[in-house]
Coordinates of C-alpha atoms and ligand atoms in Angstrom, one line a residue:
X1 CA -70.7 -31.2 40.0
X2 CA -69.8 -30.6 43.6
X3 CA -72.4 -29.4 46.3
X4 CA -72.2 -25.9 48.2
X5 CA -69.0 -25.0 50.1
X6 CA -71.4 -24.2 53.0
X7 CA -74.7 -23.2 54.1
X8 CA -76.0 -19.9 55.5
X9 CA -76.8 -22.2 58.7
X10 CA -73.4 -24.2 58.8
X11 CA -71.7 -21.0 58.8
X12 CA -73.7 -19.4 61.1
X13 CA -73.3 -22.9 63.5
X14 CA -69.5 -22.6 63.2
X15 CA -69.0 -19.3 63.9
X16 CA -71.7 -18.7 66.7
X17 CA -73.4 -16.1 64.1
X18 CA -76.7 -15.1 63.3
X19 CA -77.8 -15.9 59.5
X20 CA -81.5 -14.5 58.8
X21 CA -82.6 -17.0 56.1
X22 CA -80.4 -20.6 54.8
X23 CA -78.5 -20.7 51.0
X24 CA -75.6 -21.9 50.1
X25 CA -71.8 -20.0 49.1
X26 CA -69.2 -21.8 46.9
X27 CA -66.5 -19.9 47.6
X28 CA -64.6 -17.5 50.4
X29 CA -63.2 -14.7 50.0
X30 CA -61.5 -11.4 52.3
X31 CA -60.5 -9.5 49.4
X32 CA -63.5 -7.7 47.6
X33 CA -61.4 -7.3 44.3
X34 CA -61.2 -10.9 44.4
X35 CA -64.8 -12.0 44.7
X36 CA -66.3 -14.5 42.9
X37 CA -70.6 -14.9 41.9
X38 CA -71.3 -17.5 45.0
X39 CA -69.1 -16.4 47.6
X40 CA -69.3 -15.5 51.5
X41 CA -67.3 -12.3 52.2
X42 CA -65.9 -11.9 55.0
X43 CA -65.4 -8.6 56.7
X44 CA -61.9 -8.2 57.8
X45 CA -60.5 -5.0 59.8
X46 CA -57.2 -4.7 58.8
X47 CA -54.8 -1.9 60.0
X48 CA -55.4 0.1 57.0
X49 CA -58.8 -1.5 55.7
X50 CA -62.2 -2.0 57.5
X51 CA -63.5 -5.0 55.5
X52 CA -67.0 -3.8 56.2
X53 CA -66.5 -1.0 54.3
X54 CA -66.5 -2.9 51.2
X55 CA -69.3 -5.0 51.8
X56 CA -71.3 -3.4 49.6
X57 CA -69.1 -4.0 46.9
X58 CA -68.5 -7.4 47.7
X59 CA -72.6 -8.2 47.2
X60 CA -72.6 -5.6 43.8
X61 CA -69.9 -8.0 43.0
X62 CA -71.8 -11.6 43.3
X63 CA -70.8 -12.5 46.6
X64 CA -74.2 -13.7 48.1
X65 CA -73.7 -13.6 52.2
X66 CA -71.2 -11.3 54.2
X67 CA -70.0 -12.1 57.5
X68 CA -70.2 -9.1 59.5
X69 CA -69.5 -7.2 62.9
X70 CA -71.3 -4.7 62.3
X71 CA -74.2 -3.4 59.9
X72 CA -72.3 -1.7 56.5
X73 CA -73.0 1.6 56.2
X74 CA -75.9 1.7 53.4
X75 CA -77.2 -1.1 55.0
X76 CA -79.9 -2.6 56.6
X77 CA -79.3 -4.8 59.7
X78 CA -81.8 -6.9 58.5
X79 CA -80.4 -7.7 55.4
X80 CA -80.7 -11.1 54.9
X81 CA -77.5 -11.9 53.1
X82 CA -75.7 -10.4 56.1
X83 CA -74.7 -13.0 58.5
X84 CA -73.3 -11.1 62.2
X85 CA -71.1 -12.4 64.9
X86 CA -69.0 -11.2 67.3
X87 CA -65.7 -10.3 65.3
X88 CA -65.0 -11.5 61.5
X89 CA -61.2 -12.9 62.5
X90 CA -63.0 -15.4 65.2
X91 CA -65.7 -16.2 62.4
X92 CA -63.1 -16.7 59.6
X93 CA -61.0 -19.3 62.5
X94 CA -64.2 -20.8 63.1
X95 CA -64.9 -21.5 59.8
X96 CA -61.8 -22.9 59.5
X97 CA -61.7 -25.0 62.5
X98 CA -65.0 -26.3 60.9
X99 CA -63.4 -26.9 57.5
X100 CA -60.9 -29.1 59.7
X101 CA -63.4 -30.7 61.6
X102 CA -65.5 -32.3 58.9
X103 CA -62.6 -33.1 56.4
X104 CA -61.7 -36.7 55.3
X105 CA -59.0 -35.1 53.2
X106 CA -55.6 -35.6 54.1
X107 CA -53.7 -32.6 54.9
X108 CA -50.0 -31.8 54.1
X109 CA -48.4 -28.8 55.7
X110 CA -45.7 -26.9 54.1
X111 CA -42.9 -24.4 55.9
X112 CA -39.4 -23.7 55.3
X113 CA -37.3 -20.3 54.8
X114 CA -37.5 -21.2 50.9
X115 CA -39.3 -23.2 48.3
X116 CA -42.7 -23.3 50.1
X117 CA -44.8 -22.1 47.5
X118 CA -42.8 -24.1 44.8
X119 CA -42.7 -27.3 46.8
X120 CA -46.1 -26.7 47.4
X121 CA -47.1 -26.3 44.1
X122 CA -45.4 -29.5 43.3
X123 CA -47.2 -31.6 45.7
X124 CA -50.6 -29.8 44.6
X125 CA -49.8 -30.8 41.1
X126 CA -48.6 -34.6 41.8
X127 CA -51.9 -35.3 43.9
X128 CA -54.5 -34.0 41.1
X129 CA -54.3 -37.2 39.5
X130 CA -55.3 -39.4 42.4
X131 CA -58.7 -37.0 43.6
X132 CA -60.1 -33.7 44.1
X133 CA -57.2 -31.9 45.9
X134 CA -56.7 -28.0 47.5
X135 CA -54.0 -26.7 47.8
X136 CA -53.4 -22.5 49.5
X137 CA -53.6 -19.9 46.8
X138 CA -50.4 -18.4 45.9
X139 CA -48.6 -17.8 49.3
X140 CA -51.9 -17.2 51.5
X141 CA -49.7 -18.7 54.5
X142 CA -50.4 -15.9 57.4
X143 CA -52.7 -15.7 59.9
X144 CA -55.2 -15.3 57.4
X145 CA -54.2 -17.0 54.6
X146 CA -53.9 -19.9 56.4
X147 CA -57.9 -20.0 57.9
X148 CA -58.8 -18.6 54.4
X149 CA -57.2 -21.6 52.5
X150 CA -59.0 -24.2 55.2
X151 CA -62.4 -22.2 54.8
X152 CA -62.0 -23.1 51.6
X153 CA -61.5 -26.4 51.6
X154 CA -64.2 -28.4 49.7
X155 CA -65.9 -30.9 51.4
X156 CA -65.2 -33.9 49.0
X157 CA -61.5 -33.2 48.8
X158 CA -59.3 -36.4 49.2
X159 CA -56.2 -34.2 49.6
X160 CA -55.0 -30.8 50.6
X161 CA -51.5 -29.0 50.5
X162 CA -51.3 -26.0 52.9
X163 CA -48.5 -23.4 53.0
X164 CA -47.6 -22.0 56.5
X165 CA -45.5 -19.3 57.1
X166 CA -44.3 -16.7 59.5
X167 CA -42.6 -13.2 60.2
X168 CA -42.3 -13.1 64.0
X169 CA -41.6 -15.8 66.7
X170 CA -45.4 -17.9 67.8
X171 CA -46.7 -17.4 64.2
X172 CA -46.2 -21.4 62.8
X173 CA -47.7 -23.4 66.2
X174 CA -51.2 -22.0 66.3
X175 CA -51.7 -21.9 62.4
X176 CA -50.5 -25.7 62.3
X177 CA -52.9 -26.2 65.2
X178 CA -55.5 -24.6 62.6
X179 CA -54.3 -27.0 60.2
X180 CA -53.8 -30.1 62.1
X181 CA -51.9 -32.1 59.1
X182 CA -51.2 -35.4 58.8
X183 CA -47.9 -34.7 57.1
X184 CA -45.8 -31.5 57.9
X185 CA -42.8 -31.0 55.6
X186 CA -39.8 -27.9 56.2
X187 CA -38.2 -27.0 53.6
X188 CA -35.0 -25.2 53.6
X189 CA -34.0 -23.3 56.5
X190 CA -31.9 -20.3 56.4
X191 CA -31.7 -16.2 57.0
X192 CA -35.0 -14.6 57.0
X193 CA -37.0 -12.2 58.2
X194 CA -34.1 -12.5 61.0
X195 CA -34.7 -8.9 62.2
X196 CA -37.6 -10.3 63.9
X197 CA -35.1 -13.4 65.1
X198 CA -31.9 -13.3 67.3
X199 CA -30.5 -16.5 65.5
X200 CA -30.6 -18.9 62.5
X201 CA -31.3 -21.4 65.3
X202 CA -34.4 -19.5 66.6
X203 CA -35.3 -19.7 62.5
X204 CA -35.3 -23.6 63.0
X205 CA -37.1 -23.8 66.1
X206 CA -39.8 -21.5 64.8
X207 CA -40.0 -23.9 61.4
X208 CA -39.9 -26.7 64.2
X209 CA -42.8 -25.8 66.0
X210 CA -45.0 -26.9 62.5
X211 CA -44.9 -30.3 64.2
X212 CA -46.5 -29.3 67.3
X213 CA -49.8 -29.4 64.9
X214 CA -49.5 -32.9 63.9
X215 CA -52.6 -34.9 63.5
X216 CA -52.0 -38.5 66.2
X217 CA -50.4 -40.4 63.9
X218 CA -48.9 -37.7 61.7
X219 CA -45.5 -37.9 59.7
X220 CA -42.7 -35.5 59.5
X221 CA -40.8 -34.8 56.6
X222 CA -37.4 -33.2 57.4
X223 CA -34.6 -31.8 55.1
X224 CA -31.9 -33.5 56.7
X225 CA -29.2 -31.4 54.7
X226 CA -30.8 -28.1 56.3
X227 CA -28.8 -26.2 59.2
X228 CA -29.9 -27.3 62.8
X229 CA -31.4 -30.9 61.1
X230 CA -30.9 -32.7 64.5
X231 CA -32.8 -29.9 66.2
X232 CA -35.6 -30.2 63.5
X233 CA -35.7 -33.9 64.0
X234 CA -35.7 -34.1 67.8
X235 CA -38.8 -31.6 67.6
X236 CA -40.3 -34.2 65.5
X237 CA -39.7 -36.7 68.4
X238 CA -40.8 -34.6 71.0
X239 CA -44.2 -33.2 69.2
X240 CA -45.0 -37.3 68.5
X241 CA -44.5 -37.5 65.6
X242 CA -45.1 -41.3 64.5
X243 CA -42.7 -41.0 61.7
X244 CA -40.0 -38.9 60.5
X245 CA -38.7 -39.2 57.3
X246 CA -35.7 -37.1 55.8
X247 CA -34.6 -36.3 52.2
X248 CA -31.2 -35.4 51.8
X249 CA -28.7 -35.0 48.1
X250 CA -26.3 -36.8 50.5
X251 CA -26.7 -38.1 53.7
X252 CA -27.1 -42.2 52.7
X253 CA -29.1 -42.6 55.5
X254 CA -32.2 -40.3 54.6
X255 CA -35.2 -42.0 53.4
X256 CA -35.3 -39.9 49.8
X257 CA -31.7 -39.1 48.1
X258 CA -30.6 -39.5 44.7
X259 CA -28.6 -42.1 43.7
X260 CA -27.9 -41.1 40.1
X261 CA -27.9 -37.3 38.9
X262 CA -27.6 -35.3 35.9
X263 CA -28.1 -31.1 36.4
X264 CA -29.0 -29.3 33.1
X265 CA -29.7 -26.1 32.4
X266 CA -33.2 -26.0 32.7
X267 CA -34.0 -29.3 34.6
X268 CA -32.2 -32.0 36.2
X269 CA -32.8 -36.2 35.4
X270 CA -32.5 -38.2 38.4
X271 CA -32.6 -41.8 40.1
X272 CA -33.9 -41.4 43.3
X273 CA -33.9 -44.2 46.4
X274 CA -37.7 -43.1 47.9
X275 CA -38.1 -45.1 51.1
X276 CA -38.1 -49.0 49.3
X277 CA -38.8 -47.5 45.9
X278 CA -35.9 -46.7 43.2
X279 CA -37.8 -44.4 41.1
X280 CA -36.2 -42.2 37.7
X281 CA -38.0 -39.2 36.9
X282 CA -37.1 -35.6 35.5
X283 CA -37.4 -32.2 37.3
X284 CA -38.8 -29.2 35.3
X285 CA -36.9 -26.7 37.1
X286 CA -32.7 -26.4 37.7
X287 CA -30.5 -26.4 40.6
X288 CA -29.6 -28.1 43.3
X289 CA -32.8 -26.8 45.6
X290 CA -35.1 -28.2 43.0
X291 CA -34.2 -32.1 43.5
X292 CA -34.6 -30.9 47.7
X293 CA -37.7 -30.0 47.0
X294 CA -38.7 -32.8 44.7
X295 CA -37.4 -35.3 46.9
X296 CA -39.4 -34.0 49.9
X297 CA -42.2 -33.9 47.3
X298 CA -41.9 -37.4 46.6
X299 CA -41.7 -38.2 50.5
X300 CA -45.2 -36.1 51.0
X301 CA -47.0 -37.8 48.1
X302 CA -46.1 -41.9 49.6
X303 CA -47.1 -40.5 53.3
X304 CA -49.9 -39.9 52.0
X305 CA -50.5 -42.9 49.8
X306 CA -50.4 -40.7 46.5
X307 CA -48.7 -42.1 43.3
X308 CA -45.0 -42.1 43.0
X309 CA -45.4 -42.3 39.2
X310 CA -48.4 -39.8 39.5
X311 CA -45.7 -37.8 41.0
X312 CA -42.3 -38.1 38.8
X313 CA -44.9 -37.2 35.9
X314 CA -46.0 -34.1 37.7
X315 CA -42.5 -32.9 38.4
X316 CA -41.6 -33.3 35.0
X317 CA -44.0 -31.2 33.9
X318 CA -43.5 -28.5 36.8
X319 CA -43.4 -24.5 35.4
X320 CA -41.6 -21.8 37.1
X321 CA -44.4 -19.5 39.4
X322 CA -43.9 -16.0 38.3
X323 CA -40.7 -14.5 39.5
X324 CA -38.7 -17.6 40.5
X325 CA -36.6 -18.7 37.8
X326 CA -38.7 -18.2 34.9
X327 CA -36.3 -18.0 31.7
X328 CA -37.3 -15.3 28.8
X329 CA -35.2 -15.3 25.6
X330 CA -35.5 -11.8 24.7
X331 CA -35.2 -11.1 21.0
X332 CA -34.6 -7.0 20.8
X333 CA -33.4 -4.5 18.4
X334 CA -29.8 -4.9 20.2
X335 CA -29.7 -8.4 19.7
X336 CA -30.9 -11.7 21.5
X337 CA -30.4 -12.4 25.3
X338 CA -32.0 -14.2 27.8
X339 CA -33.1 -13.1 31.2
X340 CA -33.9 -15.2 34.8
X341 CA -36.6 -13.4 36.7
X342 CA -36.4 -14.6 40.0
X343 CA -37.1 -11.2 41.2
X344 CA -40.0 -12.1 43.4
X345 CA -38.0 -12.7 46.7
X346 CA -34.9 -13.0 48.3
X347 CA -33.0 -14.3 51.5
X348 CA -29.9 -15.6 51.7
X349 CA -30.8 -19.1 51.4
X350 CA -32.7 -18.5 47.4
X351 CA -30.2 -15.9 47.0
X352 CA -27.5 -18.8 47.2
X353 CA -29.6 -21.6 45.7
X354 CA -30.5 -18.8 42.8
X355 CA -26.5 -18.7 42.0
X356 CA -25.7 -21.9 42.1
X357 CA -27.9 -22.4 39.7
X358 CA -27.1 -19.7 37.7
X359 CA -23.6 -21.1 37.5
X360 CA -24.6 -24.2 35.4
X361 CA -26.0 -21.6 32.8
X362 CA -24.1 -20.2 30.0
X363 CA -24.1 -16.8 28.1
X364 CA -27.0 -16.7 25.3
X365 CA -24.2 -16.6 22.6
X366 CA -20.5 -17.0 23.0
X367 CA -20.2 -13.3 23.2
X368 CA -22.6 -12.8 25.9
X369 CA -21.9 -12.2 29.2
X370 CA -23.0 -13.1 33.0
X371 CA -25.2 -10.3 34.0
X372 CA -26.4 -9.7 37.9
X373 CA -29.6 -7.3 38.9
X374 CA -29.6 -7.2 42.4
X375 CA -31.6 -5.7 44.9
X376 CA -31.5 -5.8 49.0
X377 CA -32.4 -8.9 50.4
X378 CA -34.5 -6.8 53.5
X379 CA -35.3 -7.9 57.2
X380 CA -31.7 -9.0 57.8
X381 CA -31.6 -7.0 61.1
X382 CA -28.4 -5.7 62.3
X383 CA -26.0 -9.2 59.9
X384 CA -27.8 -7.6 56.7
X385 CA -24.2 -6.0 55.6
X386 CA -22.7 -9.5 56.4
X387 CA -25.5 -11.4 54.8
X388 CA -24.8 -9.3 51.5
X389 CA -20.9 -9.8 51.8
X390 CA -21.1 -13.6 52.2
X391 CA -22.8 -13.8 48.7
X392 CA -19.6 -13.1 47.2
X393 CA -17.6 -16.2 46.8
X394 CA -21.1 -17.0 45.2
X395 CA -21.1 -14.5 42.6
X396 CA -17.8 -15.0 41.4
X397 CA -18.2 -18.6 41.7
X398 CA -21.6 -17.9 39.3
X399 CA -19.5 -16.5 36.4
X400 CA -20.8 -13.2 36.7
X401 CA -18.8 -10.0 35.1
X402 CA -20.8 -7.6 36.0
X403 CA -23.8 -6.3 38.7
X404 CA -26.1 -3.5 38.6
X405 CA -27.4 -3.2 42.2
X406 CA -30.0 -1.4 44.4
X407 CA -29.9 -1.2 48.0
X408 CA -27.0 -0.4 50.5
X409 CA -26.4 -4.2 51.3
X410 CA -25.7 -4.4 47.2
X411 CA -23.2 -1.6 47.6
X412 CA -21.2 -3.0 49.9
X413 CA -21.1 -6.2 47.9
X414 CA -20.8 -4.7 44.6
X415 CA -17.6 -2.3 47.0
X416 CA -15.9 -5.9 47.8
X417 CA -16.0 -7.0 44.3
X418 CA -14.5 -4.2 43.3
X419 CA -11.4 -5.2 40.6
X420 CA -12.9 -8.1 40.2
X421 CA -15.9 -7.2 38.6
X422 CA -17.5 -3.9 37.5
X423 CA -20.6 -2.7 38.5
X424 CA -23.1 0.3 38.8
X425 CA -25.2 1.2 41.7
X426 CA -29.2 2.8 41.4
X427 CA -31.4 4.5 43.9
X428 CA -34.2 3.1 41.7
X429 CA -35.2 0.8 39.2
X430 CA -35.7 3.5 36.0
X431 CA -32.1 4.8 36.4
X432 CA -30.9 0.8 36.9
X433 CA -32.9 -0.4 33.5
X434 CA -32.0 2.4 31.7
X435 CA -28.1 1.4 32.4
X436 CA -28.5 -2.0 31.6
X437 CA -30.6 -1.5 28.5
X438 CA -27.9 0.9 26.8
X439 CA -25.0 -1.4 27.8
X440 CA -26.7 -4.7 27.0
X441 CA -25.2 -6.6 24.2
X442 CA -26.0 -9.9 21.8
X443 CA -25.6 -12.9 24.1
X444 CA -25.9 -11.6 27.4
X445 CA -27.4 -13.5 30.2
X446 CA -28.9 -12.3 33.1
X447 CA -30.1 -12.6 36.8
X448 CA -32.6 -10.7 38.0
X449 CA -32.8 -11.3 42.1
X450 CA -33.9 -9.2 44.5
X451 CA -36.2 -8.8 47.6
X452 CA -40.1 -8.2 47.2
X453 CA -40.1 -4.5 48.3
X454 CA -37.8 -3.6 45.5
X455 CA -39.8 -4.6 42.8
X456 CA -37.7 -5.8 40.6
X457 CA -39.9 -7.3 38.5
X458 CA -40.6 -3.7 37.0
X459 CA -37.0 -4.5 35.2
X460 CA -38.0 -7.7 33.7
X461 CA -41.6 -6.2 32.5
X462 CA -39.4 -3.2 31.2
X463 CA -36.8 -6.0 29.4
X464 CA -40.0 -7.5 28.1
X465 CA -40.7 -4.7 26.4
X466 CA -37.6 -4.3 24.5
X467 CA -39.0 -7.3 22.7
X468 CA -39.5 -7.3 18.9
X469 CA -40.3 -9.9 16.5
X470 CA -40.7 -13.6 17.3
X471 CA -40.0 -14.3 20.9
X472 CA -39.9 -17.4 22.5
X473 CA -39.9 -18.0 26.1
X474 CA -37.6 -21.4 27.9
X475 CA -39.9 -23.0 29.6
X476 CA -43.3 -21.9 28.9
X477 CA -45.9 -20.5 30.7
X478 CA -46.1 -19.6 34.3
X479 CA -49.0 -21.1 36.1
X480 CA -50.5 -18.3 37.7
X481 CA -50.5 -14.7 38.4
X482 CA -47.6 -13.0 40.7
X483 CA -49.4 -11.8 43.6
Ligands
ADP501 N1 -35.2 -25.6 48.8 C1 -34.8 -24.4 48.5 N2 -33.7 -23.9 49.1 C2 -33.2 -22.7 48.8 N3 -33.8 -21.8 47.9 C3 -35.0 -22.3 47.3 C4 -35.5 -23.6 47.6 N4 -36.6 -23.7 46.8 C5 -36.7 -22.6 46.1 N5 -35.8 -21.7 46.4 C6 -35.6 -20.3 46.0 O1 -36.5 -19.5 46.6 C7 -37.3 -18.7 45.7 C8 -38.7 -18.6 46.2 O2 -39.4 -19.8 46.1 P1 -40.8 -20.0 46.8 O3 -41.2 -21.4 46.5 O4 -41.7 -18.9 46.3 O5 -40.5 -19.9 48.3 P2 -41.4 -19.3 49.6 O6 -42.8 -19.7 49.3 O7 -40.8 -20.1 50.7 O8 -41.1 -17.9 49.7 C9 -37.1 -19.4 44.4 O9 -37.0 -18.5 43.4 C10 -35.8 -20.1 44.5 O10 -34.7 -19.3 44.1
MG502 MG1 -44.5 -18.5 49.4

């Protein structure tokens, strides 16, 4: 049984806040739908929302203390499960900065353009074995979601995996600041949310500045395949870092690469040279991006003395999160066919890694076909058109016969193509499923891909649907719920 996640009087210490009477909460939350019996909730004003608004709520809910600006309407000031300060953001920094401050746990700090959440994940997952670990829900990597996750953070953890993100320049420093890790990792590094960037470089320097939050001591882990590596590394150097390691599929040089490699379908087997160790282990998920992001996984889990074996286990047992990559064989009235839902994102970068993984796949059934459902990738700025256009060596290159798209930057891909493969182009999903589900045949695979905003995954739940009889899906269940 663990103790209390705080007390009325620690909270009200760390955030400079005024608690009437002592208790303890076990949890934190800033969304009222998502309380649980034992939490603090804290009173956020959002653009849209005034957290304190739904204080009452919160309390109806089980949440046993509120941290508050301001007395809820229907309130008493007086209430004694309200606990004041100045303003709720602060508090919920404070708290973190707390969290921080009385941790033994070590910290690992995730960023990248794409694969944070799954890399993540798989860090989460190879570290449960070795003591009690946290890791950031879902993709709570803002300026809140980062504080939230540290709130959070129980006091006997031995290890916690962070994810840190951004959509404008300054965001990464001050939330690894927050975070402090001992180990910060980047990912992949490519084109996104560029409208708020000049330049793919300005991406890297922004991933870059995840370093300046290194703990003394710390270690940084860099994707030495990724664009503007030597730029990454040198801001290793100059934020002191006091060691840099780098994975790479083929520079000889990087402390994690593969050495022997086999690419299925649905996973890849590897041999992998990891610092001194020559370790052979299986990846539960395809594609080139997937050994990237075990091989950094692998580098995170020795920097912070975790288990190699512990590790190679857990990514062998990795599922798809909802929306990137899972595999549904669909058994309908039409026939059988199998549909990838990676429909919760894209950017260039998983937009390429999402095809070259779809190439190593093949039709359901010998008469099946390459199906693509794309949607915009959105925040491209004023190189969106290009963006879309460079994705079509790709596309051919993935075997693909035949696109139904959404989104102008789809158009203009789906217009270059033209000849060379047919297509149909949708204001909106119903008119794009209906299509699809009338021309869909026995055998057909397809690849569902397309940024958040166009919700994409309303196709796939619609495909679901088609389903009849005994189903069965590739490679089971996902692990939690989309967000
Ligand atoms: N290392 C990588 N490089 C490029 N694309 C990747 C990588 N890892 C995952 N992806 C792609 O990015 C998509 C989103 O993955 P996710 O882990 O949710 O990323 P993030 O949290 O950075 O948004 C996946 O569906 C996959 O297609
Ligand atoms: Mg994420």
């Amino acid at each position: 049984m663990t103790g209390p996640l705080w007390t009325f009087a620690e909270i009200a210490a760390a955030t400079k806040g005024r608690a009437r009477r002592d208790g303890e909460v076990f949890g934190v939350a800033v969304d009222s739908k998502e309380i649980c019996h034992g939490d603090l909730f804290i009173a956020l004003s959002g653009s849209t929302h005034d957290g304190h608004e739904f204080v009452r709520e919160a309390l109806g809910k089980g949440a046993v203390a509120a941290l508050i600006a301001k007395t809820p309407k229907g309130m008493k000031g007086t209430d004694p499960r309200l606990i004041r300060v100045k303003n709720t953001m602060a508090g919920l920094r404070a708290l973190a900065q707390a969290a921080r401050k009385r941790t033994t746990a070590r910290i690992i700090a995730v960023t990248g353009s794409a694969g944070k959440t799954g890399t993540k994940n798989a860090i989460y997952q190879a570290l449960l074995g070795k003591g009690l670990t946290h890791t950031s829900e879902r993709s709570f990597n803002n300026h809140v979601g980062v504080p939230l996750s540290l709130a959070r953070l129980p006091r006997e953890a031995k290890f916690a995996v962070l994810e840190i993100g951004m959509n404008a320049p300054g965001e990464i420093a001050p939330l690894a600041k927050l975070v402090k890790p001992q180990v910060a990792l980047i990912t992949a590094i490519g084109r996104a949310h560029v409208a708020a960037f000049k330049t793919e470089r300005d991406i890297a320097r922004e991933k870059a500045s995840i370093f300046d939050g290194l703990a003394p001591g710390g270690v940084a882990i860099v994707n030495a395949d990724a664009p503007f590596a030597a730029a990454l590394l040198r801001a290793a150097k100059d934020a002191g870092a006091k060691e840099i390691l780098t994975y790479s599929l083929k520079n000889k040089g990087a402390d994690a690469l593969p050495v022997k490699l086999a690419y299925a379908e649905t996973c890849t087997c590897l041999t992998a040279k990891v610092a001194d160790s020559l370790i052979t282990f299986k990846i539960a998920m395809p594609g080139r991006h997937w050994v990237s992001n075990g091989l950094a996984t692998l580098l995170a889990i020795k920097a912070v003395g975790g288990d190699l074996g512990l590790a190679g286990l857990a990514l062998a047992s990795l599922a798809p999160l909802p929306g990137r990559g899972t595999v549904h064989d669909i058994t309908a009235e039409k026939g059988a066919f199998r549909v990838v839902d990676d429909s919760y994102n894209a950017n260039p970068a998983s937009f390429q890694a999402a095809l070259e993984t779809f190439a190593a796949m093949g039709p359901a059934a010998a008469a099946g076909r390459k199906i693509g459902v794309f949607a915009d990738m959105e925040e491209l700025g004023a190189q969106s058109r290009k963006d879309h256009l460079a994705l079509k060596k790709t596309v051919v290159a993935a075997g693909l016969t035949c696109l139904y798209v959404k989104g102008p930057g789809m158009e203009a891909l789906l217009d270059a193509l033209k000849g060379r493969i047919k297509g149909f182009a949708f204001s909106e999903n119903q008119g794009l499923f209906q299509k699809l589900k009338q021309d869909l045949r026995n055998g057909d695979l397809v690849l569902v891909k397309g940024s958040r905003r166009a919700g994409l995954d309303q196709v796939v739940d619609q495909l679901l649907a088609l389903r009849t009889g005994r189903n069965v899906s590739g490679w089971g269940a996902p692990v939690e719920a989309a967000e």
